PDB file of C-alpha atoms in Angstrom:
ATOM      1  CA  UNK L1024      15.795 -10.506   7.381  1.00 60.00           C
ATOM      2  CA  UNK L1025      13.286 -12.244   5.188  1.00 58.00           C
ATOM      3  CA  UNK L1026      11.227 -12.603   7.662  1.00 58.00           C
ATOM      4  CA  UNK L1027      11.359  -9.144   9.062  1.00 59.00           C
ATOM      5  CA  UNK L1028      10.434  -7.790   5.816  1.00 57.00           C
ATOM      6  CA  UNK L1029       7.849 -10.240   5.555  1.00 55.00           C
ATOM      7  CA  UNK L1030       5.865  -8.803   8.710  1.00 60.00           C
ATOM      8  CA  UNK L1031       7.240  -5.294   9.657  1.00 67.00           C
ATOM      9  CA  UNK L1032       5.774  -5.254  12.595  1.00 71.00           C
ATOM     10  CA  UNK L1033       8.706  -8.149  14.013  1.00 78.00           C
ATOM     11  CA  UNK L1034      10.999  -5.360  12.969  1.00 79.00           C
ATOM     12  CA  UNK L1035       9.987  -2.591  14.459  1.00 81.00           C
ATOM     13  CA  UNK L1036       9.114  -4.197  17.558  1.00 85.00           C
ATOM     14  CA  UNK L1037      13.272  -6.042  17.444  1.00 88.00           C
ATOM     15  CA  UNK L1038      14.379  -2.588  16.520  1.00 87.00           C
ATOM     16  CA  UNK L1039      12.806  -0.831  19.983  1.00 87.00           C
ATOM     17  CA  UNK L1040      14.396  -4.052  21.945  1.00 90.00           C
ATOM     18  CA  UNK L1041      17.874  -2.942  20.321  1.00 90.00           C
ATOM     19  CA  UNK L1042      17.329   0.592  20.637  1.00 89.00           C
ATOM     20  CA  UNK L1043      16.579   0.021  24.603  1.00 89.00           C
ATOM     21  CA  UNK L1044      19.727  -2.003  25.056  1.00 90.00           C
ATOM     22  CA  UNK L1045      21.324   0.874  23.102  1.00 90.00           C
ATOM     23  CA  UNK L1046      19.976   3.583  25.463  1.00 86.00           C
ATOM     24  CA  UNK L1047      20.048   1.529  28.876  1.00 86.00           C
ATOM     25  CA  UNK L1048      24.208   1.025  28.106  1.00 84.00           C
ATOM     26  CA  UNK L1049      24.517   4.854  27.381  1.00 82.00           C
ATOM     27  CA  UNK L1050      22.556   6.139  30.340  1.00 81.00           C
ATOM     28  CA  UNK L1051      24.858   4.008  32.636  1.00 78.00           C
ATOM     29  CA  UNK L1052      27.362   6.520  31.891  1.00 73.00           C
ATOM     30  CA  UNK L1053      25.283   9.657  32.078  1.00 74.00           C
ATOM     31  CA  UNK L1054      23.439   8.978  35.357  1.00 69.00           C
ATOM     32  CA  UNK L1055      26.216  10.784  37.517  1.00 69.00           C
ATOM     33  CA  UNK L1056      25.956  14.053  35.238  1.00 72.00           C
ATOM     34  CA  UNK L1057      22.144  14.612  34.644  1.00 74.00           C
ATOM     35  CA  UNK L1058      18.883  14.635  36.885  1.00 75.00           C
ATOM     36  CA  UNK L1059      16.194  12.692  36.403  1.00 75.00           C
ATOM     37  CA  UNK L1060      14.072  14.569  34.159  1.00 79.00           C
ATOM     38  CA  UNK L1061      17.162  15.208  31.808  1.00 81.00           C
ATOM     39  CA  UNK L1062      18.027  11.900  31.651  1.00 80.00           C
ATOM     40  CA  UNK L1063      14.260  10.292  30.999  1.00 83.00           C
ATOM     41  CA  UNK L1064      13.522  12.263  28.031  1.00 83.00           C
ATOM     42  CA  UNK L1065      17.217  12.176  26.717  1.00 86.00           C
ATOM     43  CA  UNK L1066      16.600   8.257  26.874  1.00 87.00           C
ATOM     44  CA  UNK L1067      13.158   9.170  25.078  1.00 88.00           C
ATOM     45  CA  UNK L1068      15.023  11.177  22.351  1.00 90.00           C
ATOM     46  CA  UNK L1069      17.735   8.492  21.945  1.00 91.00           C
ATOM     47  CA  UNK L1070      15.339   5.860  21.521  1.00 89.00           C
ATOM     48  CA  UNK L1071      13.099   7.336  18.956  1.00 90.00           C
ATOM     49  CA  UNK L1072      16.670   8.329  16.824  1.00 92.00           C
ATOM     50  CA  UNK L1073      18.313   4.928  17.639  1.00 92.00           C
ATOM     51  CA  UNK L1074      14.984   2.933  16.488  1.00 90.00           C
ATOM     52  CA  UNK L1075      13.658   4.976  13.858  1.00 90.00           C
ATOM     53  CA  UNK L1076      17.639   4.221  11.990  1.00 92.00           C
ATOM     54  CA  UNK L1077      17.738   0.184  13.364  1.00 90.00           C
ATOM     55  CA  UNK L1078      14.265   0.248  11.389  1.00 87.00           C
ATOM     56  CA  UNK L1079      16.017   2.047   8.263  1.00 87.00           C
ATOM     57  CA  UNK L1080      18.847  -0.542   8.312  1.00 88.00           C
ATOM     58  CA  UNK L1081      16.023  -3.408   8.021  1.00 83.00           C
ATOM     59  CA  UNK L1082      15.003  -1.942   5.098  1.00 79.00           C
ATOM     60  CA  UNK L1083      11.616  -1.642   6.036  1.00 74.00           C
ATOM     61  CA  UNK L1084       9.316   1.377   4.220  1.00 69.00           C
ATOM     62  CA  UNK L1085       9.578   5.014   5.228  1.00 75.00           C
ATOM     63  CA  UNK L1086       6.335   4.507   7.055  1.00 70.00           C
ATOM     64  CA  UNK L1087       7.993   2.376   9.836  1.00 76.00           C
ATOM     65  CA  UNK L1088      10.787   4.515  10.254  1.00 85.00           C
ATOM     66  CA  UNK L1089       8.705   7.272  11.312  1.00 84.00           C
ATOM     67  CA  UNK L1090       6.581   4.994  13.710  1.00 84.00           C
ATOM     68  CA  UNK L1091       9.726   3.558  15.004  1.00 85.00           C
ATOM     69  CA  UNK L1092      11.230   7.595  15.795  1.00 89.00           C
ATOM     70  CA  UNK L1093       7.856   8.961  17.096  1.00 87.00           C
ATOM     71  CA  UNK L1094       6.702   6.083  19.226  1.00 84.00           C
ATOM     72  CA  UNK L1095       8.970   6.313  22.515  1.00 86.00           C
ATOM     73  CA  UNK L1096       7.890   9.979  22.828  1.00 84.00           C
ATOM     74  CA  UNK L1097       4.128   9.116  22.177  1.00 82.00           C
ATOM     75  CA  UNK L1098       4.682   6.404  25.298  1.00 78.00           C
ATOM     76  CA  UNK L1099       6.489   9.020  27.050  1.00 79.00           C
ATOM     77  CA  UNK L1100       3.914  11.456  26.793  1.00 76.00           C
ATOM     78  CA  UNK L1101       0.821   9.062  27.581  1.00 70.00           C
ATOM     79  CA  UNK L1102       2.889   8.178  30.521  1.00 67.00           C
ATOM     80  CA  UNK L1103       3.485  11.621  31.746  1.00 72.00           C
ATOM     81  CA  UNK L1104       0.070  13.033  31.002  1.00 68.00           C
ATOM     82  CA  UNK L1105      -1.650  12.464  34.753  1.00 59.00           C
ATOM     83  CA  UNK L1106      -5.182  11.495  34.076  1.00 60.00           C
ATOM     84  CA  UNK L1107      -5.681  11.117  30.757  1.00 59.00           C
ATOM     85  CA  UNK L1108      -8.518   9.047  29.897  1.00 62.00           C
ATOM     86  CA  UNK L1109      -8.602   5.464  28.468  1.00 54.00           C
ATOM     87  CA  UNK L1110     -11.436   6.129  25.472  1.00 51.00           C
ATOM     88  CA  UNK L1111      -9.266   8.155  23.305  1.00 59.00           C
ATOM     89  CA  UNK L1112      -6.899   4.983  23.055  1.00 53.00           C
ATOM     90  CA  UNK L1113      -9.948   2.726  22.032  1.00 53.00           C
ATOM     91  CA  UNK L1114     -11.012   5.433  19.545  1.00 56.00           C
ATOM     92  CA  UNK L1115      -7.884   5.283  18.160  1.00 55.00           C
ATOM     93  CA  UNK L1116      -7.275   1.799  17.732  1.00 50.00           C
ATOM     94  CA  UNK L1117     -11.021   1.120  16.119  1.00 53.00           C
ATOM     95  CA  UNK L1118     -10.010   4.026  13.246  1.00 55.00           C
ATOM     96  CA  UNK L1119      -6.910   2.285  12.996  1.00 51.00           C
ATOM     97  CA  UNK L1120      -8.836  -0.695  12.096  1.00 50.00           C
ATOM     98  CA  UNK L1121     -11.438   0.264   9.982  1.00 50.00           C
ATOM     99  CA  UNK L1122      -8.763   2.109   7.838  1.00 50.00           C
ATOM    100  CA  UNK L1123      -5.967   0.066   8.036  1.00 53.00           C
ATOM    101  CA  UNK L1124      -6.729  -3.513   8.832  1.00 50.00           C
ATOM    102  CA  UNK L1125      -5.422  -5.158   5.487  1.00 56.00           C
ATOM    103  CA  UNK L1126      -2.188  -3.241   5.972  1.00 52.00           C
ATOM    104  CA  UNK L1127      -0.742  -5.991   9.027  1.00 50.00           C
ATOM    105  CA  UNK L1128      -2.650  -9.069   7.354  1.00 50.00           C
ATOM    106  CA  UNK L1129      -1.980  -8.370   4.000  1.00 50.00           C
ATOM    107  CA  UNK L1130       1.027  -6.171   3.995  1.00 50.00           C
ATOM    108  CA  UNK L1131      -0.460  -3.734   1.683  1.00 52.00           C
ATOM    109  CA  UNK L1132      -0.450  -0.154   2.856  1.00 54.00           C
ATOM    110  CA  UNK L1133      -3.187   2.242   1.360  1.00 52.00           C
ATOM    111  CA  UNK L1134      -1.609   3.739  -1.695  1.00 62.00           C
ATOM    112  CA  UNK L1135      -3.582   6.643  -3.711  1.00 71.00           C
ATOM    113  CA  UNK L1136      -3.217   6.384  -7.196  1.00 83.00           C
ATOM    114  CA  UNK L1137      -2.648   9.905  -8.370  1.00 87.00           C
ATOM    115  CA  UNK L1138      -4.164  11.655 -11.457  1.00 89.00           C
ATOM    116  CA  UNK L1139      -1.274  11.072 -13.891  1.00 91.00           C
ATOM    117  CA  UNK L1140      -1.163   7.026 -13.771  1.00 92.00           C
ATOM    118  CA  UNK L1141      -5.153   7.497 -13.192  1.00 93.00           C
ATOM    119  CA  UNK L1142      -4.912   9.266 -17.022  1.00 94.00           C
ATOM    120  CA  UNK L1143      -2.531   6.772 -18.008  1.00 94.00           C
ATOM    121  CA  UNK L1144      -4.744   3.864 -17.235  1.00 95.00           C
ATOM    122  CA  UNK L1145      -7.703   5.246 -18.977  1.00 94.00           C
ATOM    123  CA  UNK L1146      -5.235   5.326 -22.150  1.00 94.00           C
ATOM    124  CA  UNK L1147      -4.371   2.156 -21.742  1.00 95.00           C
ATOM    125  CA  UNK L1148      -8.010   0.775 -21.940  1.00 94.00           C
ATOM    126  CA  UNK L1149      -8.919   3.205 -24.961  1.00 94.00           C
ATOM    127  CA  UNK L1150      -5.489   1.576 -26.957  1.00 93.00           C
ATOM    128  CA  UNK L1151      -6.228  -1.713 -26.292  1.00 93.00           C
ATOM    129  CA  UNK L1152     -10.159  -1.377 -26.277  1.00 93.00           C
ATOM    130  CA  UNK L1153     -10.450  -2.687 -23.013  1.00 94.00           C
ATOM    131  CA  UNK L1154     -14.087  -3.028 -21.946  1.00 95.00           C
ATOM    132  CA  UNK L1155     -13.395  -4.699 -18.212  1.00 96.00           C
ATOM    133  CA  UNK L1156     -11.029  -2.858 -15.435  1.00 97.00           C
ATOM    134  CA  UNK L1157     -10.451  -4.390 -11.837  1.00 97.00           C
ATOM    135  CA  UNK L1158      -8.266  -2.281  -8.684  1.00 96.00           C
ATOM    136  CA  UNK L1159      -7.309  -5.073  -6.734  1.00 94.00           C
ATOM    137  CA  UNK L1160      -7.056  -3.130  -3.407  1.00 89.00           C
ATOM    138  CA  UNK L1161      -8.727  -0.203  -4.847  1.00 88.00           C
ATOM    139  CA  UNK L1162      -8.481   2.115  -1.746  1.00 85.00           C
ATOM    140  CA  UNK L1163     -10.894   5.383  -2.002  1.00 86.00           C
ATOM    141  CA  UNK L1164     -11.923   4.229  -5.631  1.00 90.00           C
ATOM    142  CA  UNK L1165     -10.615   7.436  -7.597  1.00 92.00           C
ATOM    143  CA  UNK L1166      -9.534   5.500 -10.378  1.00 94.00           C
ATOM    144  CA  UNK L1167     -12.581   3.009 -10.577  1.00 95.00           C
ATOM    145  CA  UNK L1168     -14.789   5.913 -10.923  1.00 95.00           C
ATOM    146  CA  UNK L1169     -12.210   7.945 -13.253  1.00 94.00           C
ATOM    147  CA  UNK L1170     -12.148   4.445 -15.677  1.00 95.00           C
ATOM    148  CA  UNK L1171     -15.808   3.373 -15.353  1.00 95.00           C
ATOM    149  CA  UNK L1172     -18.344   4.331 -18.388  1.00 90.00           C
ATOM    150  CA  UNK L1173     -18.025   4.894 -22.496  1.00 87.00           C
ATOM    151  CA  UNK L1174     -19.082   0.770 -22.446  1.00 90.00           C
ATOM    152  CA  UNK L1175     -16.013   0.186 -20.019  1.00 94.00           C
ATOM    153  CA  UNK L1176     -16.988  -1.776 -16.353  1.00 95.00           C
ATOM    154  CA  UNK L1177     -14.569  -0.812 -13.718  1.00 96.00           C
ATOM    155  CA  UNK L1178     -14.948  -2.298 -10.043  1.00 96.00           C
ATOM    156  CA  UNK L1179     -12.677  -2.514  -7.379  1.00 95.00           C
ATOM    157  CA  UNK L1180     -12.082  -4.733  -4.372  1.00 93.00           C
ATOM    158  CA  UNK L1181     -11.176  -3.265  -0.776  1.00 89.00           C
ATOM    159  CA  UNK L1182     -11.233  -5.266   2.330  1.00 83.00           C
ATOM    160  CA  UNK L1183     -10.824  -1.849   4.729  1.00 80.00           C
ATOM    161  CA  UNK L1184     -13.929  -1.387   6.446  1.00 80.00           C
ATOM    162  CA  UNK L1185     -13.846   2.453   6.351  1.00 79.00           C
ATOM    163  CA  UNK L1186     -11.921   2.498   3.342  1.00 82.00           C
ATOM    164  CA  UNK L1187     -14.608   0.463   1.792  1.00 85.00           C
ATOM    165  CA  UNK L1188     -17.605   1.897   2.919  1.00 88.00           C
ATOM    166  CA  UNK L1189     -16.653   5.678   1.532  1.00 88.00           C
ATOM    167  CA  UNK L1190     -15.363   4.760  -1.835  1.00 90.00           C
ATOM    168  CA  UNK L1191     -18.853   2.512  -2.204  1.00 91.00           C
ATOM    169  CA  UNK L1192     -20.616   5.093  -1.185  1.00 93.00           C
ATOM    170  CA  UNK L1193     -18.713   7.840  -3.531  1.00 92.00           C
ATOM    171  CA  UNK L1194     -19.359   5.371  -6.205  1.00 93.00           C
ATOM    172  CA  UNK L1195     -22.924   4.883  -5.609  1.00 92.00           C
ATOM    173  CA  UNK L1196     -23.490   8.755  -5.719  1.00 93.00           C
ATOM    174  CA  UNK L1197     -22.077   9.233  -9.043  1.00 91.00           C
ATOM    175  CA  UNK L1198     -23.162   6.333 -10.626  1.00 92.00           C
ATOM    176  CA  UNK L1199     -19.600   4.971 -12.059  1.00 92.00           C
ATOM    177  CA  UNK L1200     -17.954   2.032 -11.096  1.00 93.00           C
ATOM    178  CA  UNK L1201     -18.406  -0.464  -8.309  1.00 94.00           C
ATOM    179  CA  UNK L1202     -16.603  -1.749  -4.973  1.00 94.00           C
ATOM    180  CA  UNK L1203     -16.598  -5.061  -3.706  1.00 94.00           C
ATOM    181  CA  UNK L1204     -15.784  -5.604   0.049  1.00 90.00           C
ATOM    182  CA  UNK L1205     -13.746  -8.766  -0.757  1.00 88.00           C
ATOM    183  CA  UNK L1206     -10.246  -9.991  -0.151  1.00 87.00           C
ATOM    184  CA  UNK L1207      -7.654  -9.501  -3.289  1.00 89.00           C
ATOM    185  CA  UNK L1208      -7.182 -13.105  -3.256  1.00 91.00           C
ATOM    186  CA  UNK L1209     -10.551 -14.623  -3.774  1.00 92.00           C
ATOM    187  CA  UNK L1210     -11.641 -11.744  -6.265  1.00 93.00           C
ATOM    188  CA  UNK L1211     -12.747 -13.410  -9.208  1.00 95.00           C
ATOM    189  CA  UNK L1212     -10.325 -11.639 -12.336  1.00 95.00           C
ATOM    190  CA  UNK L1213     -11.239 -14.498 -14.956  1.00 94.00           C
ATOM    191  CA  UNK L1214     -13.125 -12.496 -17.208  1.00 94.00           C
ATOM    192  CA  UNK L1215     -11.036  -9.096 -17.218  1.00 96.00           C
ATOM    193  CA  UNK L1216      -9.231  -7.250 -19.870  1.00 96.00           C
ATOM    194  CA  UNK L1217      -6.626  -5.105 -17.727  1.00 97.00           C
ATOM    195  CA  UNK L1218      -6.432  -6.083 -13.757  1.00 97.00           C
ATOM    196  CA  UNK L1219      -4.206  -3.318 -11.714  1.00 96.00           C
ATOM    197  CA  UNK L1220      -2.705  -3.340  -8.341  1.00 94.00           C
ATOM    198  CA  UNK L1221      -0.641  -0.812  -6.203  1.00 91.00           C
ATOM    199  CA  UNK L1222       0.215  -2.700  -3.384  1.00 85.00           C
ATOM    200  CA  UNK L1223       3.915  -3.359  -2.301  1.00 81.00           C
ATOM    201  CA  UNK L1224       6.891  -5.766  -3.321  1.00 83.00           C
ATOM    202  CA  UNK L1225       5.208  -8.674  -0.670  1.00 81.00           C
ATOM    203  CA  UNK L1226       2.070  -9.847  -2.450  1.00 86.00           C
ATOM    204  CA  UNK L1227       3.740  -9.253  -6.203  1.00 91.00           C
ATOM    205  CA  UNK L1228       5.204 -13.358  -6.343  1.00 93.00           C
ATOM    206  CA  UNK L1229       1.911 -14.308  -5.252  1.00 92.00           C
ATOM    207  CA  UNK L1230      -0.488 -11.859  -7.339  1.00 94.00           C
ATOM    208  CA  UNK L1231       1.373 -12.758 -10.699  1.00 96.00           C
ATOM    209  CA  UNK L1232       0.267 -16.617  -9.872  1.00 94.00           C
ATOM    210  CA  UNK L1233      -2.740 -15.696  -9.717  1.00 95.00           C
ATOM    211  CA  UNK L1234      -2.980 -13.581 -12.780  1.00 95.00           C
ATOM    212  CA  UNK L1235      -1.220 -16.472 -14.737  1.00 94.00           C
ATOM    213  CA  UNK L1236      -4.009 -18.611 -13.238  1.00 94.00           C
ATOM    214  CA  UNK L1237      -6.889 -16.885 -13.509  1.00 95.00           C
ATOM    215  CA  UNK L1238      -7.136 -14.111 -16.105  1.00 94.00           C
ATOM    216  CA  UNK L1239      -7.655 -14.790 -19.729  1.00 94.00           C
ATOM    217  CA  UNK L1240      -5.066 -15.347 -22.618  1.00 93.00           C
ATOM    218  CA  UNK L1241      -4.233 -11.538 -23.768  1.00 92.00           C
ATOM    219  CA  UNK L1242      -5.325 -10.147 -20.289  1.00 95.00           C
ATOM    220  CA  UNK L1243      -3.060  -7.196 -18.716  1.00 96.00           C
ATOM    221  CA  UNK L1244      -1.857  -7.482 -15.180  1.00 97.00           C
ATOM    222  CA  UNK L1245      -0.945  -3.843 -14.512  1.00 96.00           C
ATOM    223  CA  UNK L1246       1.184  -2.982 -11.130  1.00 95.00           C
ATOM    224  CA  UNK L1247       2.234   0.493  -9.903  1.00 93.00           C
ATOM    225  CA  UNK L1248       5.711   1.107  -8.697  1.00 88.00           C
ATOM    226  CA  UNK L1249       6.325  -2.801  -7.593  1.00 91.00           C
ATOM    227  CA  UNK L1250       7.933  -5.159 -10.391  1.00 93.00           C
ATOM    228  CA  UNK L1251       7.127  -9.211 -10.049  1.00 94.00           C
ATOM    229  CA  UNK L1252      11.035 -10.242  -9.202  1.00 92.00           C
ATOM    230  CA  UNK L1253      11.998 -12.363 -11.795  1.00 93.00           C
ATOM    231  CA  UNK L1254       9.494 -11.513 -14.492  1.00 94.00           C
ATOM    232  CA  UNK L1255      10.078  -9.690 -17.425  1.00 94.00           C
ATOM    233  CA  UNK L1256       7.301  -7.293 -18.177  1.00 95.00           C
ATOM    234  CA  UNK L1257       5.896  -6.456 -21.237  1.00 94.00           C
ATOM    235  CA  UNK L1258       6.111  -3.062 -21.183  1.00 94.00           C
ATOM    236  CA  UNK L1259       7.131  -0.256 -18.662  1.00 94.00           C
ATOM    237  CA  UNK L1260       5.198   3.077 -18.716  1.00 94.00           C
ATOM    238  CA  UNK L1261       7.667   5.255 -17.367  1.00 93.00           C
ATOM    239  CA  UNK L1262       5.159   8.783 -16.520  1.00 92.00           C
ATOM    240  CA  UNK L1263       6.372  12.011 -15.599  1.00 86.00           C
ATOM    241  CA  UNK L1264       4.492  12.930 -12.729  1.00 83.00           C
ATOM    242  CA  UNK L1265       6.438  14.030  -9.428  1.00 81.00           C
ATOM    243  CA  UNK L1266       6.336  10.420  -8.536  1.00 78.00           C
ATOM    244  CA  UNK L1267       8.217   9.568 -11.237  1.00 86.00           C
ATOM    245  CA  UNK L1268       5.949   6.242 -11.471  1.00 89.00           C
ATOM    246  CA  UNK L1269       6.864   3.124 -13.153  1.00 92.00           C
ATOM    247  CA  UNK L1270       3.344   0.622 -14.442  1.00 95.00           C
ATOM    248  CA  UNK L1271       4.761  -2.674 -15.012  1.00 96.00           C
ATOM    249  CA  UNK L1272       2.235  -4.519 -17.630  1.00 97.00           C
ATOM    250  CA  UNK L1273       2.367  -8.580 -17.757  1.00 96.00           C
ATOM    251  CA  UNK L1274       0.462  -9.430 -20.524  1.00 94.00           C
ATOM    252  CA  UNK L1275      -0.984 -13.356 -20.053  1.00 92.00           C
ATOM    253  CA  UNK L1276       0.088 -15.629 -22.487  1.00 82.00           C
ATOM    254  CA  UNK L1277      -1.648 -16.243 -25.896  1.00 44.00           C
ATOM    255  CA  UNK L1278      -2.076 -13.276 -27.160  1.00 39.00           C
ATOM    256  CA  UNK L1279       0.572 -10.496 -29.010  1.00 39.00           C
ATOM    257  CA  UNK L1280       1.641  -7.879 -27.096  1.00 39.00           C
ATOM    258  CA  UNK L1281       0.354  -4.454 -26.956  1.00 40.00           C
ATOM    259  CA  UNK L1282       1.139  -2.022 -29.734  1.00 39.00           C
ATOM    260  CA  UNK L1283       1.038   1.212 -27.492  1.00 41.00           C
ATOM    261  CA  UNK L1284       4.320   2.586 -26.569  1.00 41.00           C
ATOM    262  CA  UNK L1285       6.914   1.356 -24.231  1.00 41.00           C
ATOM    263  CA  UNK L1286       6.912   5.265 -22.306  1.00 43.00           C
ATOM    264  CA  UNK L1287       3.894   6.776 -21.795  1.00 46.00           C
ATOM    265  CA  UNK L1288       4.179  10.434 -22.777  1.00 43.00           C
ATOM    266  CA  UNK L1289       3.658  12.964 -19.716  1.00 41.00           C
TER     267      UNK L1289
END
């Protein structure tokens, strides 16, 4: 299970296998009572359902479920479409990629940090006069741009080639922040005052290593949503957006903790 959690993609790829053994089993017993086309896309419909709740039982994120239900019918139509060409398939795979090619190496989906943790950042730096911010995975850069300026340095670091190249070029044309086409890993965080991530429970162990490693005494490692098992934060801003979002703040060793609130006010 570990490792299925640890690369999705094993699990959704074991839960179609299961779901086809699944399907092939009942079909055996409705071959004498339904044509051919009934049966094919009743196999379809089974196989999306059966998949899309193996998937859910693996505990993998809402994301896969969905892949795992809507994939047999995507094959089935592809399959059943006569002459459809081959360049839409390319097209698609190569927007895949420039959008979403950290998401199978890294296992770090794009999240979009909304306005309400974007706000409560930017309080966070003006409490603890925080003059250095870094997104580690900093997606379309909203909250780079939102904390950059009043003698604060924001950047952010995006290894998405589409991804990348927008926010860099949103940046650019307003003139606030900056985005780094670099991997989260070999981001240099040594000299930063708050360092935040929204990534997803995989890279968390590893990230808070690094933090402990790398950043400064007093420096704040702030995560969205995903706790470092095992570590007790400092603080947990608990905001009252729709979300119901949680930041977990590790503050590095040698320095008191922060006197701003344990719940941020909504």
């Amino acid at each position: 299970m570990k490792l299925i959690r640890s690369y999705p993609i094993i699990g959704a790829i074991a839960a179609q296998i299961l779901a086809g053994v699944l399907v092939f089993a009942a079909l055996l017993g409705l071959s004498s009572v339904l044509d051919a086309s009934a049966l094919f896309w009743t196999a379809v419909v089974l196989q999306g359902v059966i998949a899309a709740t193996v998937t859910k039982l693996f505990g993998l994120p809402v994301w896969w479920v969905w892949i795992g239900l809507c994939f047999p019918a995507a094959m089935a139509l592809a399959l059943t479409i006569g002459g459809l060409p081959a360049w839409p398939f390319g097209v698609g795979f190569v927007v895949l990629y420039l959008f979403f090619s950290n998401t199978a190496r890294d296992r770090v989906p794009l999240y979009l940090t909304n306005r309400a943790t974007t706000e409560a950042l930017l309080s966070l730096m003006r409490q603890r006069d925080a003059r250095r911010f870094t997104d580690l995975g900093s997606g379309l850069g909203g909250v780079v741009r939102a904390l950059d300026g009043e003698d604060r340095r924001a950047r952010g670091v995006e290894t998405a080639p589409m991804v990348w190249l927008v926010s860099a070029i949103l940046s650019k044309l307003r003139g606030r922040g900056r985005i780094l086409r670099q991997d989260i890993w070999t981001a240099d965080i040594s000299k930063e005052d708050i360092v935040y991530a929204f990534l997803s429970p995989e890279p968390m162990p590893a990230l808070f290593e690094k933090a402990k490693r790398e950043m400064k005494p007093g420096g704040l490692l702030v995560s969205n949503s995903f706790a470092v098992p095992g570590v007790e934060p400092a603080e947990i801003w608990e905001l009252s957006d729709r979300r119901k979002t949680r930041l977990y703040l590790y503050e590095m060793a040698g320095q008191a903790a922060a006197e701003s609130p344990a719940t941020q006010p909504g």
